[in-house]
Tab-separated table of C-alpha atoms in Angstrom:
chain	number	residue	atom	x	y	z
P	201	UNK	CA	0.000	0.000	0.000
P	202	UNK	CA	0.837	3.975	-0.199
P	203	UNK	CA	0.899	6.806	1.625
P	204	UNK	CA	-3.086	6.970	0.918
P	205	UNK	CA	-3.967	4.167	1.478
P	206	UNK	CA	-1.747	3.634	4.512
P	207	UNK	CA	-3.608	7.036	5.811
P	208	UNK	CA	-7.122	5.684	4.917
P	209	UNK	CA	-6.320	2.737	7.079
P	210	UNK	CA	-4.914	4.565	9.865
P	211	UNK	CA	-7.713	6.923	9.915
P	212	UNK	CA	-10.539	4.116	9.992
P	213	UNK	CA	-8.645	2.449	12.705
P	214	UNK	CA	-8.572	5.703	14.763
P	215	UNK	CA	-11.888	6.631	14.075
P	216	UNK	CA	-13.501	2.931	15.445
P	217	UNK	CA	-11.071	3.605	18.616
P	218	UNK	CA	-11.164	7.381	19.496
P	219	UNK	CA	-14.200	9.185	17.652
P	220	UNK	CA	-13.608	12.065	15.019
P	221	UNK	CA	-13.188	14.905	17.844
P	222	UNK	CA	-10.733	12.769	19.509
P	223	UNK	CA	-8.677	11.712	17.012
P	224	UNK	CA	-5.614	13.637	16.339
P	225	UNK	CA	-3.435	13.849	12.765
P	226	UNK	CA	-0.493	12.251	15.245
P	227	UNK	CA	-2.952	9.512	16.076
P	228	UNK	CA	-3.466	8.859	11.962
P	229	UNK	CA	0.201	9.397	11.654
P	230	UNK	CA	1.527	6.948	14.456
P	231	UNK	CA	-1.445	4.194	13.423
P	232	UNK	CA	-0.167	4.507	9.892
P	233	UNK	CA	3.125	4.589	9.491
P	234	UNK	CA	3.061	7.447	7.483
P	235	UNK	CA	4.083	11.425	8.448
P	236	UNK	CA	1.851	14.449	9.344
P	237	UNK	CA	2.779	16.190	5.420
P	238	UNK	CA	0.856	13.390	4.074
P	239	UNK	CA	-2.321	14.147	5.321
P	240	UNK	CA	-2.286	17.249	3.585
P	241	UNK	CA	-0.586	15.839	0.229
P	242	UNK	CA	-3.300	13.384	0.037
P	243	UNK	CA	-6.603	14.294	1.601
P	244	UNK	CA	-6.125	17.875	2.262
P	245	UNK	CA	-6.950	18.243	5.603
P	246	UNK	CA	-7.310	16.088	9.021
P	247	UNK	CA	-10.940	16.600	8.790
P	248	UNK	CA	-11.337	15.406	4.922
P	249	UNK	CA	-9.029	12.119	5.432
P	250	UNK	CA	-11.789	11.442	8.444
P	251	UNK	CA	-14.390	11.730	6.566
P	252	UNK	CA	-13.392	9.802	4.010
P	253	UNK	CA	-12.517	7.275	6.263
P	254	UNK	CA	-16.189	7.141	7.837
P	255	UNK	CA	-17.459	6.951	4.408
P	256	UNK	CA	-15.180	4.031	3.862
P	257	UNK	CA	-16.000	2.274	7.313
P	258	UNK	CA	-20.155	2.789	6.497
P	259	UNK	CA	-19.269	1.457	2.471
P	260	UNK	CA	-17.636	-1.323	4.239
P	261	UNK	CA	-20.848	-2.505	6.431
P	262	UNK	CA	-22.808	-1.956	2.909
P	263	UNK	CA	-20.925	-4.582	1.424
P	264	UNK	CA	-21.892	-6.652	4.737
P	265	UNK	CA	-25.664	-6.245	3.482
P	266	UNK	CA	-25.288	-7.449	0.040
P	267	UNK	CA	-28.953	-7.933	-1.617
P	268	UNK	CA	-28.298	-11.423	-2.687
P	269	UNK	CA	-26.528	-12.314	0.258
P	270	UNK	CA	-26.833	-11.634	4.248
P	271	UNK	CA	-29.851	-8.935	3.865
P	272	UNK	CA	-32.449	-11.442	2.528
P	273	UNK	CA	-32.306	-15.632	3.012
P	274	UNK	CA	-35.036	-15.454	-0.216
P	275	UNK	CA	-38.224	-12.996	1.036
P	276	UNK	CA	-40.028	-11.194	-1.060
P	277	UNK	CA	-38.667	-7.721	-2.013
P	278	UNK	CA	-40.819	-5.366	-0.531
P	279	UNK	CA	-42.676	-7.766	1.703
P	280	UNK	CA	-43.263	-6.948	5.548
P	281	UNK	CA	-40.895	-10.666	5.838
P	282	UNK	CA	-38.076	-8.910	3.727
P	283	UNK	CA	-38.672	-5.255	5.516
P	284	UNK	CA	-38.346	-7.022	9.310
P	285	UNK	CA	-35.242	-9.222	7.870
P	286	UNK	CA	-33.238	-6.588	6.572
P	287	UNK	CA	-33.936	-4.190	9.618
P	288	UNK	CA	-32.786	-7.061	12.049
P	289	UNK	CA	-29.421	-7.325	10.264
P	290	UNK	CA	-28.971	-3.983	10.358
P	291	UNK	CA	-29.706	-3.273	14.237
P	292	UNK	CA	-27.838	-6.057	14.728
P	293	UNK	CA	-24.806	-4.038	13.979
P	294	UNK	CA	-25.804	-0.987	16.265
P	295	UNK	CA	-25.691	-3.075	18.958
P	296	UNK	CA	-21.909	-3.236	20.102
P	297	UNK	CA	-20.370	-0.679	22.216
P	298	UNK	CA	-17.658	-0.469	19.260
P	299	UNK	CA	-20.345	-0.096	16.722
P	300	UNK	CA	-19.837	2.166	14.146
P	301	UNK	CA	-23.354	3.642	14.247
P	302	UNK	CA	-21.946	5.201	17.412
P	303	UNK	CA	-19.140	7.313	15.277
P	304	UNK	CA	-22.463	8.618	13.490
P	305	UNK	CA	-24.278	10.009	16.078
P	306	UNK	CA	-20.845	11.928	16.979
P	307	UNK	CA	-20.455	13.126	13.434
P	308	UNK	CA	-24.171	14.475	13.287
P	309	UNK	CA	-23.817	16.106	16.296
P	310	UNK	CA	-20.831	18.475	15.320
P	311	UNK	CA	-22.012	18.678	11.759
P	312	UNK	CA	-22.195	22.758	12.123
P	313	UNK	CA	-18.629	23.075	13.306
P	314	UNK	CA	-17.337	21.586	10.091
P	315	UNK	CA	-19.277	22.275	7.262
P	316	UNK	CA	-17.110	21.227	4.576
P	317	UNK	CA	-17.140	17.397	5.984
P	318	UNK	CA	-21.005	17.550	6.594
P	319	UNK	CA	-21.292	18.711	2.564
P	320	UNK	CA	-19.242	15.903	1.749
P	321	UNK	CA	-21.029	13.253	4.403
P	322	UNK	CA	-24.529	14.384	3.058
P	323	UNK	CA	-23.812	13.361	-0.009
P	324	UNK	CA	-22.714	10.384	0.781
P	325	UNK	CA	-25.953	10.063	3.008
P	326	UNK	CA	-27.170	10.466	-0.379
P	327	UNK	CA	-25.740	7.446	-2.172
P	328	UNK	CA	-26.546	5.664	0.936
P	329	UNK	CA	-30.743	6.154	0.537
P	330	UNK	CA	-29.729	5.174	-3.037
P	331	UNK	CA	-27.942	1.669	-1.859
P	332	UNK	CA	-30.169	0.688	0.852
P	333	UNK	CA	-34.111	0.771	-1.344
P	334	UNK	CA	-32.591	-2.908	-3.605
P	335	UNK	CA	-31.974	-4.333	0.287
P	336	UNK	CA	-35.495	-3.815	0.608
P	337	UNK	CA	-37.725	-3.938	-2.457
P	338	UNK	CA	-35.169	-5.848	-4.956
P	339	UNK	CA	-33.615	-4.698	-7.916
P	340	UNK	CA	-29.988	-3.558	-8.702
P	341	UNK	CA	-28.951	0.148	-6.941
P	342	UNK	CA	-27.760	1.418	-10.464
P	343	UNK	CA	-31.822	1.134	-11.592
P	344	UNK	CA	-32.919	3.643	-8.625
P	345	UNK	CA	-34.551	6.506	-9.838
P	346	UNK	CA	-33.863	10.165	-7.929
P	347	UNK	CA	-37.186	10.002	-7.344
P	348	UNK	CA	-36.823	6.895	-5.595
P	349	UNK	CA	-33.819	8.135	-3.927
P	350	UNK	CA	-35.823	11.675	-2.910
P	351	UNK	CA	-39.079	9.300	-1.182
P	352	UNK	CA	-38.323	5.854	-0.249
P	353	UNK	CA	-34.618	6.383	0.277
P	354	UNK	CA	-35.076	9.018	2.429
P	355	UNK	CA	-37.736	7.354	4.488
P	356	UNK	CA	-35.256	4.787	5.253
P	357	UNK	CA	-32.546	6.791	5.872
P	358	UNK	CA	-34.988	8.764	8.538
P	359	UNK	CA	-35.332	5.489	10.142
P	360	UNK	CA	-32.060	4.325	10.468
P	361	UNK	CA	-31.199	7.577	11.754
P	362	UNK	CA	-33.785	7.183	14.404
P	363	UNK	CA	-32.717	3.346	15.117
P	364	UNK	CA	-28.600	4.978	15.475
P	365	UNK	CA	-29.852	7.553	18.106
P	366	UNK	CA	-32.187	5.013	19.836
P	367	UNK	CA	-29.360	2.136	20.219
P	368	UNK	CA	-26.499	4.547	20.628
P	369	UNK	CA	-28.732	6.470	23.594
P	370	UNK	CA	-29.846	3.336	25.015
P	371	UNK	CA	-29.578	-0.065	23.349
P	372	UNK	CA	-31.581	-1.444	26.336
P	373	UNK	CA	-34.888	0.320	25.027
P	374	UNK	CA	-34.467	1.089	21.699
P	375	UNK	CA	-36.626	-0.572	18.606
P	376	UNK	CA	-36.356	-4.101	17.583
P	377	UNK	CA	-36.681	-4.818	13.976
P	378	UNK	CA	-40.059	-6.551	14.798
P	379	UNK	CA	-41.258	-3.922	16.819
P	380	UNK	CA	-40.304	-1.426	13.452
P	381	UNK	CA	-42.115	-3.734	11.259
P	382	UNK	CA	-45.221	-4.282	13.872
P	383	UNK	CA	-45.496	-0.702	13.741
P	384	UNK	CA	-45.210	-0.454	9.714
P	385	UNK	CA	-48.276	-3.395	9.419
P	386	UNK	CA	-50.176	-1.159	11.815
P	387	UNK	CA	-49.970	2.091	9.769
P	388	UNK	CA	-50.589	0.212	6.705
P	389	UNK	CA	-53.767	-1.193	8.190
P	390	UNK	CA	-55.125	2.126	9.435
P	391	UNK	CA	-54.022	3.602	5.832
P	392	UNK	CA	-56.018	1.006	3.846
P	393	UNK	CA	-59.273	1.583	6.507
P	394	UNK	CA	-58.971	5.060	5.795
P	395	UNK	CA	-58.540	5.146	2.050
């Protein structure tokens, strides 16, 4: 590996272990092997290397959730099964006191402080709506319309951001995927009796 990718490492590994407010370019520097004029060669900034590095750590638990693989054991795309199956895999990575998820919540909260890495974080947020909707209704992510991306993705997005602030808060009391999907079959039955 390079420089970059030596930093990219470094950074992720930092991140997972001290937060982004906590983690220093020394930290990236002494986890990577690398030297503090790096950073700056190849990312820019401190800030922009941990970002990137978030981006890379929440692409990496994407790849966990592959739609032909561990999101779906063969329900039906855009069932209530599939919905419930996919959201239990998910929480089920919230629920370590190393979890990522955790980072998330941090990074939200001091979005205002650093505006440039919230820019670049929303739109991965973004690509993330896009990648999640083929988890749940099927299909291949490339295929998702914007105006998919705009409705559905961001409705899912809304909830995991509420599941991340429930189990980072308090895992103890926070929604179970078949609480979630309870609650979804209960608004779709008062939406069809109302209709």
């Amino acid at each position: 590996m390079g420089h970059r990718e030596d930093l990219l490492e470094g950074a992720k590994r930092c991140l997972l272990e001290k937060g982004f407010v906590r983690t220093t370019a020394r930290d990236i520097v002494r986890e990577s092997g690398t030297n503090l004029a790096s950073i700056g060669y190849h990312y820019g900034s401190k800030d922009a290397l941990l970002a990137e590095a978030y981006i890379a750590l929440v692409e990496g638990v994407s790849d966990d959730f592959d739609a032909t693989e561990r999101a779906t054991t063969g329900t039906r795309p855009g069932s209530l099964e599939r919905f419930e199956e996919v959201w239990t895999n998910i929480i089920a990575t919230m629920s370590g006191p190393d979890s990522l998820w955790h980072l998330s919540m941090e990074i939200v909260a001091m979005g205002d402080q650093l505006p440039a890495v919230r820019d670049h974080l929303a739109q991965a947020q973004r690509e993330g709506a896009r990648g999640i909707i083929p988890m749940l209704m099927g299909g291949e992510e490339a295929d998702v319309s914007e105006k998919d991306v705009d409705t559905l993705g961001k409705f899912y997005m809304t909830l995991m951001m509420g599941l991340i602030a429930q189990w980072t808060f308090d895992p103890g009391t926070a929604t179970r995927a078949d609480e979630l999907t309870e609650g979804l079959r209960r608004l779709m039955k008062a939406a069809g009796e109302s209709s």
